[in-house]
Amino acid sequence: MTSTDRNTGPDRSAGPASGDERRAARDTTDCAPPRPPLPRRAADRLLAFARRPYWDRPDPSYRIRRWPDLTALCFATVFFWSSLTPSLVPRPWYLQGLVGGITAVIGYALGSGLAWLCRALGGVLSSRTGPRRPASPLAPWWPPARFRTRCWQAYWLLSPVLAVWFISESARMQRQLRVLQGLPPALTWHTPMIALIALGLLLAALLVARAVRLGSVTLIRQLGRLMPRPVAFAVGAVVSALLVLVGVRDVVFDRGVVDIADRIAEATNGGTKDGIRRPASRLVSGGPGSLIPWENLGYQGRNFAGSTPTRGTLAAWTGRPARDPVRVYIPSALPAAFQDDSPFAAQARLAVRELERTGAFERAVLAVAGTTGTGWVDPNVAEALEYMYEGDTAIVAVQYSYLPSWVSFLVDKEKAGQATRALLDAVRARLDTLPAGHRPRLVVTGESLGAYAVEASFDSPDELLASTDGALLLGAPNFSPISREIRRDRDPGSPVWRPQYRGGAHIRFAQFPETDLARPAADWAHPRAVYLQNASDPVVWWSPDLLLGKPAWLDEPLGPDITPEITWFPFVAFWQTSVDMAVSYGVDAPHGHRYGAGAVDGWAAVLPPPGWTTADTTRLRAFIGHRAAAY
């Protein structure tokens, strides 16, 4: 055979083609149909997709390049729609997109698991009944391929229209909720952006999940070359699960989220709010003669100490002589002389020393304040007590962390109760050494995680009342032990958002304290405890139980600032309430996690000074509510 015989193409050594050959080639090309224009090609592809609106992977080994499961996608869509219902407080459009995306991911995971289970059961049943059984329960009347096509066509036709309608309805419900909570009804609600944010989160989560699955299958396949397949599957599954858990917990959360939050909080802890200066009073921590240097107080400690009102300021408001208040703040970083004890015991010992130095045990009232994760003490609560008693007060607080409250809750929530209990034990022990008629009245207070810190210092409501002369707690989180016990054991007929406990003999709850605490005092004995608790406060109601159980605060009757449009849906309500906590300060008191000047009415009910009147409460409430908070 010659080389010419073996060559299947033209002989390129023969030189340029002749004119006849070129004309023949041109005529052949001209016979091919012309390529349709771009709009026509796009229309043809769109029509082909409409006829078969899904894609089948050509090989089962495809793990990332797969068409979404229809059942899972339907679950994700329904979960997204359910997330558009209102929750406790109004939220902006970008957080609505975040909630929608998270809940869509949960819905997709549940739907995917259900679809896999149904396919597995179907495979088992078909293997038992033999190969002659029809592949579909509708066969032969409705072929599976046609049925699948019709389902996809219905999904693509209905889901976009319904999504736009539901998002538009969510804007209407958000406006109603804003009006209910005293906000202007105007609202920017970017419908396309909400849908895009949710879709982006879903696609990102789907890509990550499939990448993990691809890695797991590859690992199991490689292990199968070294060991029996059942052993390889078990070992591969365990190793993959451990890698995911370690990656999420240790890398993403501990070394990512928590580490970044810690660095930011540590940098903030070294600063001070604008306008705060070192106190000139010897009766305040960080001032002259203080056992704690001003530089060591931390951000919130300096704010608390540096904003102490002077006796001149108090006298100008009361019109009578006043005293310089005592404020003692113990930071988490202790002086070297107090570092030989355990941290909480050392803080308590230093606090008592500082209280003794400032003459706090000679005041009319001594308040122990629980702090939030950053060490924050509500200035409205502190100043309301100081103005009410004309400065004849002492307030002491300890810092157990400088992290934001949500991080403290996740990593060191127990420190709040341990630090506050150690402080209370040390203060009560010192008070017990004083003559009965020469002791200041002891009260406790705290807001948010600070309220939890106070409650965690006692074993029951009875111990709280027996160990103090009064308590004012604001926005206690759902996991706070005493308020949870009170809500659980509330009197029959009282709602969980305004529980009545033992007839209100010692403990009462209020959202609108001016009216809620105005019941006759004849049946209200001392000592008293007042809880300021807003029905729309997500901090009060957030709980992992929301994932699978309907909470009592959604039972009829609803709270006064809860929209009747609110609903509970598994998993969705949990994420809605979680996001609500981030925007719970975006409303005005008494809604969300805002309590404003309600502390004035609370202190007036718990422990009013001699001669205090309702007119005094009204005047002080107006003053606290309209003045700019110091920090």
XYZ file of C-alpha atoms in Angstrom:
631
model
C 0.000 0.000 0.000
C 1.385 3.386 -0.968
C 1.437 6.478 1.122
C -1.207 7.966 -1.134
C -3.517 5.052 -0.389
C -3.017 5.497 3.354
C -3.724 9.228 3.265
C -7.408 9.894 3.859
C -7.184 13.636 3.272
C -6.203 15.691 0.254
C -2.631 15.485 -1.032
C -1.125 18.700 0.326
C 2.095 18.102 -1.619
C 0.244 18.457 -4.890
C 0.433 22.245 -4.788
C -2.343 24.837 -4.834
C -5.809 23.773 -5.861
C -6.954 24.609 -9.379
C -9.701 27.101 -10.139
C -12.204 24.325 -10.810
C -11.487 22.753 -7.441
C -11.943 26.069 -5.663
C -15.269 26.687 -7.401
C -16.451 23.176 -6.486
C -15.548 23.727 -2.809
C -17.345 27.098 -2.823
C -20.444 25.553 -4.349
C -20.452 22.847 -1.654
C -20.221 25.468 1.105
C -23.018 27.483 -0.404
C -25.268 24.424 -0.221
C -25.062 24.360 3.692
C -28.062 26.024 5.427
C -27.298 29.513 6.753
C -26.858 29.889 10.549
C -29.970 31.470 12.109
C -29.592 34.877 13.781
C -28.882 35.141 17.513
C -32.479 36.025 18.579
C -33.760 32.997 16.689
C -31.177 30.705 18.303
C -32.047 32.065 21.770
C -35.754 31.533 21.116
C -35.120 27.966 19.945
C -33.113 27.170 23.077
C -35.761 28.717 25.288
C -38.433 26.666 23.542
C -36.376 23.508 23.967
C -35.968 24.251 27.657
C -39.704 24.847 28.012
C -40.377 21.445 26.475
C -37.883 19.757 28.805
C -37.061 22.147 31.671
C -34.415 20.069 33.424
C -31.081 18.411 32.706
C -30.028 14.831 33.344
C -26.419 14.217 34.211
C -24.799 11.921 31.652
C -22.994 9.883 34.294
C -23.837 9.024 37.947
C -20.339 10.127 38.986
C -21.345 13.763 38.474
C -21.639 15.236 41.981
C -21.342 18.985 41.514
C -22.779 19.298 38.010
C -26.241 18.025 38.844
C -29.672 19.462 38.230
C -31.437 20.398 41.487
C -33.877 17.888 42.879
C -37.456 18.992 42.218
C -38.781 17.900 45.607
C -35.939 19.664 47.400
C -36.428 22.797 45.312
C -40.153 22.849 46.115
C -39.359 22.552 49.834
C -36.813 25.374 49.552
C -39.329 27.578 47.756
C -42.069 26.979 50.329
C -39.643 27.670 53.173
C -38.587 30.899 51.463
C -42.209 31.964 51.105
C -42.864 31.211 54.775
C -39.897 33.369 55.813
C -41.621 36.402 54.287
C -44.199 36.501 57.067
C -43.580 39.139 59.747
C -41.986 38.302 63.072
C -41.485 40.302 66.266
C -39.899 43.513 64.975
C -39.654 45.124 61.528
C -36.567 44.153 59.571
C -34.853 45.736 56.535
C -34.954 44.175 53.083
C -31.372 42.857 53.136
C -31.979 40.936 56.350
C -35.182 39.582 54.846
C -33.077 38.236 51.989
C -30.694 36.689 54.512
C -33.532 35.019 56.431
C -35.069 33.823 53.181
C -31.795 32.329 51.983
C -31.064 30.525 55.246
C -34.542 29.046 55.476
C -34.458 28.073 51.787
C -31.262 26.135 52.452
C -32.943 24.335 55.361
C -35.946 23.539 53.205
C -33.755 22.202 50.413
C -31.880 19.948 52.841
C -35.120 18.543 54.253
C -36.636 18.052 50.804
C -33.482 16.416 49.487
C -33.418 14.027 52.422
C -37.082 13.158 51.930
C -36.586 12.560 48.199
C -33.600 10.321 48.864
C -35.581 8.326 51.422
C -38.470 7.854 48.991
C -36.115 6.703 46.229
C -34.418 4.274 48.617
C -37.749 2.827 49.753
C -38.919 2.628 46.150
C -35.778 0.730 45.214
C -36.300 -1.744 48.052
C -39.945 -2.301 47.119
C -39.190 -2.745 43.423
C -36.454 -5.297 44.204
C -38.936 -7.330 46.279
C -41.823 -7.224 43.792
C -39.724 -8.147 40.783
C -38.824 -6.409 37.518
C -42.322 -6.654 36.026
C -43.737 -4.016 38.382
C -44.308 -0.660 36.607
C -41.583 1.913 37.237
C -44.139 4.539 38.280
C -47.381 4.281 40.244
C -49.000 6.231 37.401
C -47.687 3.999 34.624
C -48.790 3.180 32.025
C -51.377 5.988 32.064
C -48.791 8.746 32.645
C -45.173 7.997 31.696
C -42.611 9.066 34.307
C -40.667 11.294 31.904
C -43.775 13.180 30.879
C -44.929 13.487 34.486
C -41.531 14.864 35.514
C -41.617 17.346 32.650
C -45.085 18.593 33.605
C -44.029 19.047 37.228
C -40.986 21.091 36.225
C -43.048 23.180 33.843
C -45.568 23.902 36.584
C -42.763 24.873 38.972
C -41.096 27.306 36.566
C -44.460 28.811 35.679
C -45.862 29.293 39.187
C -42.899 29.853 41.513
C -41.650 33.210 40.112
C -45.150 34.689 40.045
C -45.965 33.526 43.549
C -42.570 34.669 44.849
C -43.139 38.221 43.600
C -46.634 38.231 45.099
C -45.439 36.915 48.473
C -42.587 39.435 48.651
C -45.015 42.251 47.843
C -47.356 41.004 50.561
C -44.453 40.865 53.009
C -43.845 44.578 52.401
C -47.463 45.292 53.261
C -47.227 43.260 56.478
C -43.956 44.952 57.430
C -45.652 48.349 57.065
C -48.480 47.234 59.338
C -45.968 46.056 61.938
C -44.085 49.360 61.765
C -47.293 51.277 62.451
C -48.123 48.946 65.335
C -44.735 49.678 66.930
C -44.834 53.429 66.423
C -42.579 53.698 63.358
C -43.352 55.556 60.114
C -45.046 53.246 57.595
C -42.611 54.221 54.816
C -40.506 51.207 53.839
C -37.978 50.426 51.104
C -38.549 46.840 50.045
C -36.373 45.753 47.104
C -38.258 42.724 45.780
C -35.626 41.654 43.188
C -32.763 42.039 45.659
C -34.530 39.969 48.321
C -35.011 37.166 45.805
C -31.415 37.432 44.528
C -29.888 37.363 48.027
C -31.932 34.306 48.957
C -31.105 32.564 45.662
C -27.406 33.368 46.013
C -27.258 31.879 49.501
C -29.091 28.769 48.327
C -26.747 28.242 45.374
C -23.653 28.832 47.511
C -24.819 26.335 50.132
C -25.729 23.830 47.418
C -22.286 24.134 45.836
C -20.547 23.623 49.185
C -22.733 20.619 50.047
C -22.050 18.977 46.698
C -18.339 19.643 46.976
C -18.351 17.937 50.383
C -20.268 15.033 48.898
C -17.807 14.751 46.010
C -14.903 14.718 48.451
C -16.578 12.062 50.595
C -17.305 9.802 47.630
C -13.752 10.187 46.355
C -12.354 9.341 49.794
C -14.570 6.255 50.087
C -13.543 5.130 46.599
C -9.855 5.433 47.453
C -10.319 3.617 50.753
C -12.158 0.863 48.878
C -8.899 -0.073 47.208
C -7.342 -0.829 50.588
C -10.181 -2.405 52.571
C -13.576 -4.065 52.109
C -16.255 -1.751 50.738
C -18.514 -1.700 53.878
C -15.506 -0.809 56.028
C -14.366 1.808 53.518
C -17.834 3.368 53.479
C -18.019 3.533 57.292
C -14.490 4.914 57.691
C -14.951 7.433 54.883
C -18.261 8.672 56.268
C -16.816 9.133 59.768
C -13.702 10.903 58.506
C -15.754 13.206 56.275
C -18.114 14.081 59.123
C -15.206 14.831 61.456
C -13.518 17.028 58.861
C -16.729 19.016 58.345
C -17.346 19.396 62.092
C -13.774 20.434 62.822
C -13.758 22.807 59.881
C -17.012 24.488 60.873
C -16.390 24.623 64.613
C -12.642 25.156 64.945
C -11.797 26.973 61.729
C -14.909 28.885 60.707
C -16.382 29.606 64.146
C -13.550 29.607 66.725
C -10.712 30.905 64.557
C -12.964 32.904 62.296
C -16.076 34.440 63.803
C -15.060 34.375 67.475
C -11.462 35.384 66.846
C -12.486 38.352 64.710
C -15.116 39.407 67.253
C -12.532 39.088 70.036
C -10.005 41.284 68.222
C -12.595 43.936 67.480
C -13.891 43.889 71.058
C -10.370 44.015 72.480
C -9.551 47.049 70.350
C -12.812 48.720 71.395
C -12.165 47.933 75.054
C -9.169 50.238 74.985
C -11.185 53.285 73.949
C -13.811 55.552 75.473
C -16.997 57.074 74.137
C -16.692 60.681 72.997
C -17.301 63.160 75.797
C -16.387 60.782 78.622
C -13.689 62.098 80.950
C -11.958 60.707 84.027
C -14.123 61.470 87.081
C -12.914 64.026 89.584
C -14.906 62.441 92.418
C -13.115 60.163 94.886
C -16.349 58.172 95.153
C -16.057 56.699 91.662
C -13.783 53.960 90.365
C -11.003 55.401 88.261
C -11.106 58.692 90.161
C -8.603 60.018 92.718
C -7.657 57.389 95.287
C -9.349 54.547 93.376
C -7.927 51.042 93.691
C -8.545 50.589 89.946
C -6.623 52.860 87.587
C -8.724 54.722 85.037
C -6.817 53.078 82.195
C -7.733 49.583 83.415
C -11.506 50.064 83.581
C -12.131 49.093 79.964
C -14.431 50.773 77.472
C -17.735 50.202 79.278
C -16.178 50.727 82.718
C -14.834 54.127 81.724
C -18.203 55.057 80.221
C -20.017 54.004 83.385
C -17.621 55.736 85.775
C -16.982 58.805 83.659
C -20.700 59.602 83.268
C -21.539 59.700 86.996
C -23.736 62.741 87.702
C -22.364 65.204 90.224
C -24.206 66.442 93.282
C -24.549 69.825 91.579
C -26.312 68.224 88.622
C -28.605 66.251 90.914
C -29.382 69.252 93.113
C -30.218 71.377 90.084
C -32.904 68.871 89.121
C -34.263 68.043 92.564
C -34.115 71.560 93.970
C -32.694 70.139 97.212
C -29.201 69.362 98.483
C -27.753 66.186 96.999
C -24.737 63.905 97.439
C -22.162 62.685 94.969
C -23.216 59.132 93.986
C -20.914 56.150 94.417
C -20.143 54.071 91.343
C -17.784 51.110 91.597
C -16.746 49.150 88.525
C -14.444 46.129 88.563
C -12.912 45.259 85.177
C -11.942 41.806 83.994
C -8.243 42.836 84.081
C -7.356 43.027 87.766
C -4.432 44.727 89.519
C -1.536 42.419 90.357
C -2.314 42.510 94.098
C -5.652 40.762 93.503
C -4.546 38.092 91.037
C -3.707 35.469 93.656
C -7.357 34.418 94.049
C -9.645 32.833 91.488
C -10.774 35.521 89.018
C -14.331 35.893 90.324
C -13.340 35.780 93.989
C -10.635 38.362 93.311
C -13.114 40.647 91.586
C -15.540 40.328 94.504
C -12.813 41.045 97.065
C -11.658 44.100 95.143
C -15.251 45.311 94.783
C -15.836 45.160 98.550
C -12.568 47.008 99.170
C -13.599 49.714 96.716
C -17.075 49.936 98.250
C -15.532 50.377 101.682
C -13.153 53.046 100.378
C -16.009 55.078 98.884
C -18.318 54.731 101.902
C -20.888 52.800 99.882
C -22.121 50.879 102.940
C -23.284 54.152 104.484
C -25.643 54.999 101.638
C -29.412 54.563 101.593
C -29.385 52.105 98.694
C -26.706 49.757 97.377
C -27.407 48.329 93.919
C -25.581 45.351 92.427
C -25.822 45.616 88.635
C -25.380 42.679 86.292
C -23.550 43.594 83.101
C -23.941 42.477 79.501
C -21.212 40.677 77.596
C -19.240 43.866 76.960
C -19.643 45.008 80.564
C -22.390 47.535 79.777
C -24.681 48.947 82.462
C -27.827 50.739 81.288
C -27.341 54.456 82.055
C -31.116 54.959 82.318
C -31.319 52.412 85.121
C -28.351 53.851 87.017
C -29.306 57.520 86.697
C -32.979 56.915 87.478
C -32.002 55.454 90.854
C -29.471 58.205 91.552
C -31.845 61.056 90.724
C -34.636 59.406 92.699
C -32.471 59.160 95.854
C -30.681 62.501 95.309
C -27.325 60.770 95.004
C -27.579 58.801 98.251
C -26.807 55.613 96.344
C -24.003 53.221 95.485
C -23.926 51.050 92.359
C -21.379 48.271 91.848
C -20.790 46.143 88.759
C -18.180 43.645 87.564
C -17.024 42.918 84.030
C -16.654 39.258 83.144
C -16.046 39.759 79.404
C -15.597 42.423 76.772
C -17.155 40.367 73.957
C -20.537 41.258 72.459
C -23.421 39.607 74.278
C -24.184 37.141 71.476
C -20.584 35.910 71.513
C -20.535 35.775 75.321
C -23.716 33.709 75.231
C -22.057 31.196 72.892
C -18.635 30.904 74.530
C -18.739 32.006 78.171
C -22.337 32.546 79.302
C -21.614 30.812 82.596
C -19.108 33.527 83.547
C -21.937 36.049 83.855
C -23.662 34.151 86.647
C -20.442 33.108 88.364
C -19.016 36.633 88.510
C -22.260 38.217 89.701
C -22.935 35.513 92.286
C -19.428 35.939 93.723
C -20.000 39.694 93.942
C -23.396 39.311 95.619
C -22.077 36.794 98.119
C -19.209 39.111 99.064
C -21.482 42.166 99.373
C -24.068 40.309 101.490
C -21.320 38.951 103.725
C -20.088 42.488 104.322
C -23.614 43.768 104.953
C -24.163 41.046 107.549
C -21.365 42.554 109.643
C -23.258 45.848 109.958
C -25.963 46.575 112.546
C -29.437 45.808 111.219
C -30.558 49.412 111.378
C -27.448 50.794 109.677
C -27.338 48.818 106.466
C -28.163 50.168 103.024
C -31.061 48.506 101.300
C -29.716 45.999 98.793
C -31.254 45.870 95.312
C -30.218 44.046 92.146
C -30.673 45.088 88.551
C -29.612 44.094 85.075
C -30.666 44.240 81.464
C -30.457 41.525 78.823
C -27.483 39.264 79.636
C -27.063 41.344 82.799
C -30.532 40.225 83.901
C -29.478 36.629 83.310
C -26.340 37.248 85.394
C -28.508 38.392 88.305
C -30.974 35.514 87.998
C -28.162 32.956 87.765
C -26.973 34.192 91.176
C -30.110 32.793 92.866
C -31.703 29.378 92.901
C -35.358 30.444 92.842
C -37.691 33.456 92.929
C -38.104 32.960 96.666
C -34.342 33.175 97.243
C -34.167 36.324 95.113
C -36.831 37.983 97.249
C -35.400 36.704 100.538
C -31.844 37.833 99.779
C -32.552 41.365 98.538
C -34.765 44.361 99.189
C -35.897 44.546 95.592
C -35.040 43.763 91.971
C -35.480 45.527 88.619
C -34.711 43.310 85.636
C -35.160 44.334 82.002
C -35.401 42.113 78.927
C -34.275 38.916 80.633
C -33.262 36.355 77.967
C -35.358 33.244 77.533
C -32.675 31.059 79.141
C -32.718 33.072 82.390
C -33.651 30.508 85.061
C -35.940 32.525 87.365
C -38.024 34.321 84.745
C -38.407 31.038 82.882
C -39.682 29.420 86.084
C -42.092 32.305 86.650
C -43.494 32.076 83.129
C -43.844 28.321 83.465
C -45.645 28.517 86.837
C -47.698 31.630 86.067
C -51.263 31.912 87.287
C -53.854 30.291 84.998
C -55.322 32.680 82.461
C -52.391 35.087 82.346
C -50.472 35.234 79.029
C -46.820 34.335 78.895
C -45.909 37.813 77.693
C -47.510 39.350 80.801
C -47.468 36.566 83.401
C -49.042 36.960 86.794
C -47.160 35.046 89.465
C -48.848 34.135 92.750
C -51.372 36.902 92.330
C -48.681 39.542 91.868
C -47.959 39.590 95.587
C -44.227 40.277 95.114
C -43.318 39.946 91.393
C -44.921 41.801 88.501
C -44.241 42.160 84.787
C -44.751 45.272 82.687
C -44.299 46.531 79.144
C -46.040 49.853 79.677
C -44.955 50.378 83.284
C -46.868 53.624 83.750
C -50.125 51.654 83.487
C -49.048 48.038 84.014
C -47.613 48.822 87.464
C -50.494 51.073 88.507
C -52.463 48.296 90.188
C -53.386 48.969 93.821
C -50.372 48.565 96.072
C -52.401 47.155 98.940
C -51.899 43.601 97.669
C -48.267 44.198 96.663
C -45.947 43.398 99.551
C -42.255 44.115 99.971
C -39.756 43.025 98.835
C -40.786 43.594 95.238
C -39.358 42.532 91.914
C -40.314 44.200 88.628
C -39.632 42.706 85.224
C -39.781 45.030 82.237
C -40.580 42.657 79.407
C -41.761 43.696 75.955
C -43.997 41.267 74.123
C -42.030 42.036 70.935
C -38.571 41.570 72.458
C -36.802 38.777 70.514
C -34.124 38.508 73.220
C -36.820 37.393 75.657
C -38.311 34.804 73.302
C -35.346 33.434 71.356
C -34.812 29.759 72.055
C -33.632 26.664 70.128
C -37.098 25.256 70.895
C -38.400 27.510 68.106
C -36.868 25.116 65.594
C -39.532 22.461 66.044
C -42.119 23.719 68.545
C -44.653 26.522 68.498
C -43.952 28.896 71.417
C -46.518 29.996 73.963
C -46.036 33.670 73.068
C -47.761 32.974 69.741
C -50.899 31.704 71.471
C -53.971 33.899 71.686
C -54.176 36.545 72.948
C -51.112 38.009 71.294
C -49.055 40.766 72.866
C -50.128 44.376 72.319
C -47.442 45.075 69.711
C -47.507 41.708 67.914
C -49.138 41.684 64.489
C -51.875 39.066 63.916
C -50.120 38.240 60.619
C -47.356 36.464 62.541
C -47.178 32.690 62.119
C -44.991 29.841 63.279
C -43.278 27.568 60.783
C -40.691 24.889 61.678
C -37.112 26.178 61.454
C -38.277 29.461 59.898
C -39.437 31.060 63.168
C -36.062 30.284 64.751
C -34.097 32.155 62.078
C -36.595 34.987 61.963
C -36.240 35.521 65.711
C -32.450 35.185 65.478
C -32.303 37.987 62.921
C -34.831 39.993 64.951
C -32.291 40.161 67.777
C -29.891 41.986 65.466
C -32.467 44.708 64.709
C -34.267 44.766 68.062
C -32.784 48.195 68.829
C -34.202 49.692 65.635
C -37.569 50.464 67.248
C -38.535 52.833 70.026
C -39.336 51.859 73.602
C -41.337 50.005 74.745
C -40.904 47.702 71.747
C -38.227 45.269 70.708
C -35.266 45.284 73.082
C -35.711 48.944 73.984
C -36.901 49.894 77.486
C -36.208 53.626 77.535
C -37.222 55.440 80.684
C -39.258 52.518 82.012
C -36.642 52.075 84.749
C -38.064 55.175 86.465
C -41.443 53.509 86.986
C -39.680 50.277 87.874
C -37.611 51.805 90.665
C -40.608 53.816 91.885
C -42.535 50.559 92.243
C -39.714 48.465 93.696
C -38.213 50.808 96.296
C -39.434 54.415 96.262
C -37.707 56.859 98.629
C -39.784 58.360 101.473
C -42.218 60.975 100.225
C -41.916 59.979 96.567
C -45.107 60.725 94.586
C -46.631 59.839 91.246
C -45.921 63.381 90.085
C -42.236 62.854 90.884
C -42.237 59.695 88.790
C -43.839 61.509 85.863
C -41.331 64.348 86.046
C -38.311 62.046 86.287
C -39.615 59.811 83.492
C -39.884 62.837 81.197
C -36.371 63.944 82.127
C -34.737 60.525 81.615
C -36.686 59.894 78.420
C -35.761 63.179 76.731
C -32.171 63.692 77.787
C -29.396 62.226 75.655
C -27.923 59.117 77.250
C -24.316 59.560 78.320
C -23.162 56.432 76.492
